[in-house]
Coordinates of C-alpha atoms and ligand atoms in Angstrom, one line a residue:
M1 CA -101.4 62.0 -82.9
K2 CA -99.8 62.6 -79.5
I3 CA -97.3 60.3 -77.9
H4 CA -98.9 58.9 -75.1
S5 CA -96.1 56.5 -73.1
L6 CA -92.6 55.6 -73.0
D7 CA -91.1 52.1 -71.9
V8 CA -87.5 51.1 -71.6
H9 CA -86.2 47.8 -70.8
I10 CA -82.8 46.5 -70.8
V11 CA -82.1 43.1 -72.3
D12 CA -79.4 40.7 -72.0
L13 CA -78.8 38.6 -74.9
P14 CA -76.3 35.9 -75.3
T15 CA -73.6 36.0 -78.1
I16 CA -72.4 32.9 -79.9
R17 CA -68.7 33.2 -78.7
P18 CA -66.8 35.4 -76.6
H19 CA -66.0 38.7 -78.5
H20 CA -62.9 40.4 -77.6
L21 CA -62.0 44.0 -77.5
A22 CA -59.4 46.1 -76.0
M23 CA -61.9 47.1 -73.0
H24 CA -64.3 44.4 -72.6
T25 CA -65.1 40.7 -73.7
I26 CA -68.3 40.4 -74.8
V27 CA -70.5 37.0 -73.6
N28 CA -73.9 38.6 -72.8
Q29 CA -74.6 41.8 -75.0
T30 CA -76.7 44.2 -73.3
I31 CA -79.0 46.0 -75.6
V32 CA -81.8 48.8 -74.2
L33 CA -85.1 48.9 -75.9
A34 CA -87.8 51.6 -75.9
C35 CA -91.2 51.8 -77.0
V36 CA -93.4 54.8 -77.5
K37 CA -96.9 54.3 -78.1
S38 CA -99.2 56.8 -79.5
E39 CA -102.8 57.4 -78.3
D40 CA -104.5 55.2 -80.6
G41 CA -102.3 52.3 -79.8
I42 CA -99.5 52.3 -82.3
E43 CA -96.2 51.3 -81.2
G44 CA -92.7 52.5 -82.1
W45 CA -89.6 50.3 -81.0
A46 CA -86.0 51.4 -80.8
E47 CA -82.7 49.6 -79.7
V48 CA -79.2 51.1 -78.9
A49 CA -76.5 49.1 -77.3
T50 CA -73.0 50.0 -75.5
I51 CA -70.1 47.8 -75.0
G52 CA -68.9 46.3 -71.5
G53 CA -71.2 48.3 -69.0
A54 CA -69.5 51.6 -68.8
S55 CA -66.2 50.7 -70.3
Y56 CA -66.7 51.6 -73.8
A57 CA -69.3 55.0 -73.4
E58 CA -69.7 57.2 -70.6
E59 CA -73.7 56.0 -70.4
S60 CA -74.1 52.5 -69.1
P61 CA -77.3 50.8 -70.2
E62 CA -78.6 51.7 -66.6
A63 CA -78.0 55.1 -67.1
I64 CA -79.5 55.0 -70.3
K65 CA -82.7 53.9 -69.0
F66 CA -82.8 55.8 -65.6
N67 CA -82.1 59.1 -67.5
T68 CA -84.6 58.4 -70.2
E69 CA -87.4 57.6 -68.1
K70 CA -86.6 60.4 -65.6
Y71 CA -85.6 63.6 -67.9
I72 CA -86.5 62.7 -71.5
K73 CA -89.7 61.1 -71.4
P74 CA -91.3 64.0 -69.3
L75 CA -90.3 66.1 -72.6
I76 CA -92.2 64.0 -74.9
I77 CA -95.4 62.9 -73.8
G78 CA -98.5 64.5 -75.9
K79 CA -96.1 65.4 -78.4
N80 CA -96.8 64.8 -82.2
P81 CA -94.2 61.9 -83.4
A82 CA -94.2 63.4 -87.0
N83 CA -92.4 66.4 -85.5
F84 CA -89.4 64.0 -84.5
G85 CA -86.7 66.7 -85.3
A86 CA -88.7 69.6 -83.1
I87 CA -88.7 67.1 -80.6
S88 CA -85.1 65.9 -80.3
Y89 CA -84.3 69.7 -80.4
L90 CA -86.4 70.2 -77.5
I91 CA -84.7 67.2 -75.5
S92 CA -81.2 68.8 -76.8
Q93 CA -82.2 72.0 -75.1
N94 CA -83.2 70.3 -71.6
V95 CA -80.7 67.2 -71.6
V96 CA -76.6 67.5 -71.6
G97 CA -75.0 64.8 -73.1
N98 CA -76.7 61.3 -72.8
Y99 CA -76.3 60.6 -76.7
Y100 CA -77.5 57.1 -76.5
A101 CA -80.5 57.8 -74.6
K102 CA -81.5 60.5 -77.2
A103 CA -80.7 58.3 -79.9
L104 CA -83.0 55.7 -78.7
V105 CA -85.7 58.0 -77.8
E106 CA -85.7 59.7 -81.3
A107 CA -85.5 56.2 -83.0
A108 CA -88.3 55.2 -81.5
I109 CA -90.1 58.3 -82.1
I110 CA -89.1 58.1 -85.9
D111 CA -90.7 54.1 -85.8
L112 CA -94.0 55.6 -84.8
A113 CA -93.9 58.3 -87.1
A114 CA -93.1 56.3 -90.1
K115 CA -95.5 53.2 -89.0
A116 CA -98.5 55.7 -88.6
L117 CA -97.6 56.9 -92.2
N118 CA -97.4 53.3 -93.2
I119 CA -93.9 53.9 -95.2
P120 CA -90.1 52.9 -94.4
S121 CA -88.6 55.2 -91.6
Y122 CA -85.7 55.8 -94.6
E123 CA -88.5 58.1 -96.3
L124 CA -88.1 60.3 -93.8
F125 CA -84.6 60.8 -94.5
G126 CA -84.7 61.5 -98.3
G127 CA -85.3 57.8 -98.8
Q128 CA -83.0 54.9 -99.9
V129 CA -80.1 55.3 -102.1
H130 CA -78.7 51.6 -101.4
T131 CA -80.7 48.5 -101.4
S132 CA -78.0 46.6 -99.8
L133 CA -74.4 47.6 -98.3
P134 CA -71.0 45.9 -98.1
V135 CA -70.8 44.2 -94.4
A136 CA -67.6 43.5 -92.6
W137 CA -67.2 40.3 -90.0
T138 CA -64.9 41.1 -87.0
L139 CA -62.4 38.1 -86.2
A140 CA -62.1 38.1 -82.7
S141 CA -61.5 34.2 -81.7
G142 CA -58.1 35.4 -80.6
D143 CA -56.5 32.3 -82.3
T144 CA -54.6 33.1 -85.8
G145 CA -56.0 29.3 -87.3
K146 CA -59.3 29.7 -86.1
D147 CA -59.8 33.2 -87.7
I148 CA -58.0 31.9 -90.6
E149 CA -60.7 29.3 -90.8
E150 CA -63.3 31.5 -89.9
A151 CA -62.5 34.0 -92.6
K152 CA -62.4 31.4 -95.2
E153 CA -65.7 30.1 -94.5
C154 CA -67.4 33.5 -94.6
L155 CA -65.6 34.1 -98.2
A156 CA -66.7 30.7 -99.2
A157 CA -70.3 31.3 -98.4
K158 CA -70.2 34.6 -99.9
R159 CA -71.0 36.4 -96.3
H160 CA -68.2 38.8 -95.7
N161 CA -65.2 39.7 -97.7
I162 CA -64.1 42.2 -95.5
F163 CA -62.4 41.2 -91.9
K164 CA -62.0 43.6 -89.1
L165 CA -59.6 42.3 -86.2
K166 CA -59.6 43.7 -82.8
I167 CA -56.1 44.1 -81.5
G168 CA -55.7 46.4 -78.7
M169 CA -55.7 43.8 -76.2
G170 CA -52.3 42.1 -75.6
D171 CA -48.7 42.2 -77.1
P172 CA -48.8 44.8 -80.1
K173 CA -45.9 43.0 -82.2
K174 CA -47.4 39.8 -81.6
N175 CA -50.9 41.2 -82.5
V176 CA -49.5 42.7 -86.0
Q177 CA -48.0 39.1 -86.7
H178 CA -51.1 37.6 -86.0
V179 CA -53.4 39.8 -88.6
L180 CA -50.4 39.4 -90.9
K181 CA -50.8 35.9 -90.9
I182 CA -54.3 36.3 -91.9
K183 CA -53.7 38.8 -94.5
E184 CA -51.5 36.3 -95.8
A185 CA -53.8 33.7 -95.8
V186 CA -56.5 35.4 -97.5
G187 CA -55.1 37.6 -99.8
D188 CA -56.5 39.7 -102.3
Q189 CA -60.1 37.9 -101.7
A190 CA -60.5 40.0 -98.4
S191 CA -60.0 43.4 -97.1
V192 CA -58.4 43.1 -93.8
R193 CA -58.4 46.0 -91.4
V194 CA -57.6 46.4 -87.8
D195 CA -59.4 48.2 -84.8
V196 CA -57.0 49.0 -82.1
N197 CA -60.0 50.4 -79.7
Q198 CA -57.5 53.3 -78.4
A199 CA -55.0 50.8 -76.7
W200 CA -51.8 52.2 -78.5
D201 CA -49.5 55.0 -77.6
E202 CA -47.9 57.1 -80.6
V203 CA -44.8 55.3 -80.6
T204 CA -46.3 52.1 -80.5
S205 CA -48.8 53.2 -83.3
L206 CA -45.7 54.2 -85.3
Y207 CA -43.8 50.7 -85.9
C208 CA -47.4 49.0 -85.5
I209 CA -49.0 51.1 -88.4
E210 CA -45.6 50.7 -90.6
A211 CA -45.7 46.6 -90.3
L212 CA -49.5 46.7 -91.2
E213 CA -49.4 49.0 -93.9
A214 CA -46.4 47.1 -95.6
G215 CA -48.5 43.9 -95.0
G216 CA -51.8 45.1 -97.3
I217 CA -53.9 46.4 -94.3
D218 CA -56.3 48.5 -95.6
L219 CA -57.6 50.5 -92.6
I220 CA -56.5 51.6 -88.9
E221 CA -59.1 52.3 -86.8
Q222 CA -58.9 54.3 -83.7
P223 CA -55.2 53.3 -82.5
L224 CA -54.9 56.4 -80.2
I225 CA -57.1 57.6 -77.1
H226 CA -60.2 59.2 -78.1
W227 CA -58.8 62.8 -76.9
N228 CA -55.6 62.8 -78.8
H229 CA -56.9 64.7 -81.7
E230 CA -53.1 65.9 -82.4
G231 CA -51.6 62.2 -82.4
M232 CA -54.1 60.9 -84.7
A233 CA -53.6 64.0 -87.0
R234 CA -49.8 63.0 -87.1
L235 CA -50.3 59.5 -87.9
A236 CA -53.1 60.4 -90.6
D237 CA -50.7 62.8 -92.3
R238 CA -47.6 60.0 -92.0
F239 CA -49.3 57.0 -93.4
K240 CA -50.9 56.3 -96.7
V241 CA -53.2 53.6 -94.9
P242 CA -56.2 55.5 -93.8
I243 CA -56.7 56.0 -90.3
M244 CA -60.3 55.9 -88.9
V245 CA -61.5 57.9 -85.9
D246 CA -64.2 55.9 -84.2
E247 CA -64.5 56.3 -80.1
G248 CA -63.1 59.7 -80.7
L249 CA -65.8 60.7 -83.3
G250 CA -69.1 61.6 -81.3
H251 CA -71.6 64.9 -81.4
I252 CA -71.2 66.6 -84.5
Q253 CA -69.4 70.0 -83.0
G254 CA -66.5 67.1 -82.3
A255 CA -66.9 66.0 -85.8
H256 CA -66.5 69.4 -87.2
H257 CA -63.2 69.7 -85.2
I258 CA -61.8 66.3 -86.0
A259 CA -62.3 67.3 -90.0
K260 CA -60.4 70.6 -89.7
Q261 CA -57.6 69.0 -87.9
R262 CA -57.8 66.0 -90.2
A263 CA -57.5 63.8 -87.1
G264 CA -58.3 60.7 -88.7
N265 CA -59.0 60.5 -92.3
V266 CA -62.0 58.0 -92.4
F267 CA -65.0 58.8 -90.0
A268 CA -66.9 56.0 -88.2
L269 CA -71.0 56.7 -88.1
K270 CA -72.9 55.1 -85.5
V271 CA -76.0 56.3 -84.3
G272 CA -75.8 55.8 -80.8
K273 CA -72.6 57.6 -80.3
A274 CA -73.6 60.5 -82.5
G275 CA -77.0 61.1 -80.3
G276 CA -79.5 59.8 -83.0
L277 CA -80.1 59.5 -86.4
I278 CA -80.4 63.4 -87.4
A279 CA -77.1 63.8 -86.0
T280 CA -75.5 60.9 -87.5
K281 CA -76.8 62.2 -91.1
K282 CA -75.5 65.7 -90.1
T283 CA -71.9 64.0 -89.0
A284 CA -72.1 62.4 -92.8
A285 CA -72.8 65.9 -94.2
I286 CA -69.5 67.5 -92.2
A287 CA -67.5 64.4 -94.0
E288 CA -68.8 64.9 -97.3
A289 CA -68.0 69.0 -97.0
S290 CA -65.0 67.9 -96.0
G291 CA -63.8 65.1 -98.1
I292 CA -63.7 62.4 -95.3
P293 CA -65.0 58.9 -96.4
L294 CA -67.3 56.9 -94.3
Y295 CA -67.7 53.6 -92.7
G296 CA -71.0 52.4 -91.3
G297 CA -70.2 51.5 -87.6
T298 CA -71.7 49.4 -85.3
M299 CA -72.3 49.1 -81.4
I300 CA -73.0 45.2 -81.5
E301 CA -77.1 45.8 -82.0
S302 CA -79.2 43.2 -82.2
S303 CA -81.3 43.2 -85.4
L304 CA -83.8 46.2 -84.4
G305 CA -80.9 48.3 -83.5
T306 CA -79.2 47.4 -86.4
A307 CA -82.1 47.8 -88.6
I308 CA -82.1 51.4 -87.7
C309 CA -78.6 51.9 -88.5
A310 CA -78.8 50.4 -91.9
Q311 CA -82.0 52.3 -92.9
L312 CA -80.1 55.4 -91.9
Y313 CA -76.8 54.6 -93.4
S314 CA -79.0 53.4 -97.0
T315 CA -79.9 57.6 -97.4
I316 CA -76.1 58.3 -97.4
P317 CA -75.1 58.3 -101.0
E318 CA -71.2 57.7 -100.5
I319 CA -70.4 54.9 -97.6
A320 CA -66.5 54.1 -99.3
F321 CA -65.4 51.8 -96.7
G322 CA -68.9 49.7 -96.1
T323 CA -70.4 48.8 -92.8
E324 CA -69.9 46.6 -90.0
L325 CA -73.6 45.8 -89.5
F326 CA -73.1 42.1 -88.6
G327 CA -74.4 42.5 -84.8
P328 CA -77.2 40.0 -85.5
L329 CA -75.0 37.4 -86.6
L330 CA -73.2 37.4 -83.6
F331 CA -76.2 37.0 -81.1
K332 CA -77.6 33.5 -80.4
D333 CA -81.1 34.7 -80.2
T334 CA -83.1 37.6 -81.4
I335 CA -85.8 40.0 -80.0
T336 CA -87.6 40.1 -83.3
T337 CA -90.0 37.9 -85.5
N338 CA -88.5 38.6 -88.6
A339 CA -84.3 38.6 -89.2
I340 CA -81.7 40.8 -91.1
E341 CA -80.8 39.1 -94.2
Y342 CA -77.4 38.7 -95.6
E343 CA -76.4 38.0 -99.0
N344 CA -73.5 38.2 -101.5
F345 CA -71.4 39.9 -99.0
E346 CA -73.6 42.5 -98.0
I347 CA -76.7 43.3 -95.7
K348 CA -79.9 44.0 -97.3
I349 CA -81.6 47.2 -96.0
P350 CA -84.4 46.3 -94.1
Q351 CA -88.0 47.6 -95.5
G352 CA -90.8 49.4 -93.6
P353 CA -93.1 50.4 -92.1
G354 CA -90.8 52.1 -89.7
F355 CA -87.6 50.1 -89.5
G356 CA -89.3 47.0 -91.0
M357 CA -88.6 45.0 -87.6
T358 CA -91.6 43.6 -85.7
I359 CA -90.8 43.0 -81.8
D360 CA -91.0 39.6 -80.6
K361 CA -92.5 40.6 -77.1
E362 CA -92.1 37.0 -75.8
K363 CA -88.3 37.2 -76.2
V364 CA -88.2 40.7 -75.1
R365 CA -89.8 39.7 -71.6
H366 CA -87.7 36.3 -71.8
Y367 CA -84.4 38.5 -71.7
S368 CA -85.3 41.5 -69.9
R369 CA -83.8 42.3 -66.8
D370 CA -86.8 44.4 -65.8
A371 CA -89.0 42.3 -63.4
Q372 CA -92.0 44.7 -63.5
Y373 CA -92.2 44.2 -67.3
S374 CA -92.2 40.3 -66.8
T375 CA -94.8 40.5 -64.4
A376 CA -96.8 43.3 -65.9
T377 CA -96.9 41.5 -69.1
S378 CA -97.3 37.9 -68.1
H379 CA -100.7 38.5 -66.8
R380 CA -102.0 39.5 -70.1
Ligands
MG401 MG1 -64.0 50.7 -83.4

């Protein structure tokens, strides 16, 4: 079997409420979809997401689409999708960086390879260890009362008992008080964690983390700018509360360096950030070999992107801090005909073939920015 075509679509999906991060507020989340087709018409689909154009990662959605079509597509046409590892290696030898674009193409090829074998994609990664995984929810309304109400609703519905607060925007001291009030309200019923999204300097981190640790907060995510490994190492050494590295963690060489320096003592995995499923699995191996616990992160992907991450995370034996794969719950609509299921505080890992999701082409067409795709498909 050979890969015959590759198409990329930029899709803007509305969210149920504004989602505040330090660098951007999401009201429409942009996702990038890829479809690779075999000569005999089998389709492999994948999704990656980034946040706020080019404000979170170096690659914007537009750059992901352009570089995939211009520089990666010629490398994969005519190749056998079963050799997806060899194809990813070939791409890495010809394209520098562009991790989200590489992750997108690799995942689409894996979906195609698994569908051709009629198996779930996780079987190509050693098989499933978990059939479900704990899933956190981000409280990001910005209002303490509303966030407490939302947390209590999630607990009552048995949907989430891990809450993350994005506290990089605004006054650090006020934000710390906001978090501590929420922790006080939920008590031992829930784990409360914070994500600073690189917004603090080391001095601010010292007094804020001290207060958060004393108030029973379980995890501090990326307090410092991504390049400040020495600062992260000092914070990880100073506090008992774990310091998680997210934006600072990208390619596997960087992961190795961070592990050696202990520039953070938990790793937030993300398939897009790492450059694909193979690289994510390698990052998990670096963490395992270094005694660093893992967390299954999200770039706020919709159902398909979430299924890709969930299937890969399901093959990793120890994900001590659970996952953040709540993306589909934040979207008003979906681009798949089936949904990701949540039950008893966990995300259920989608089953195959492929990543287990069926694309709703009408919806892709409806939300796609790509006029050519809309015109070409509407005449069918
Ligand atoms: Mg983060």
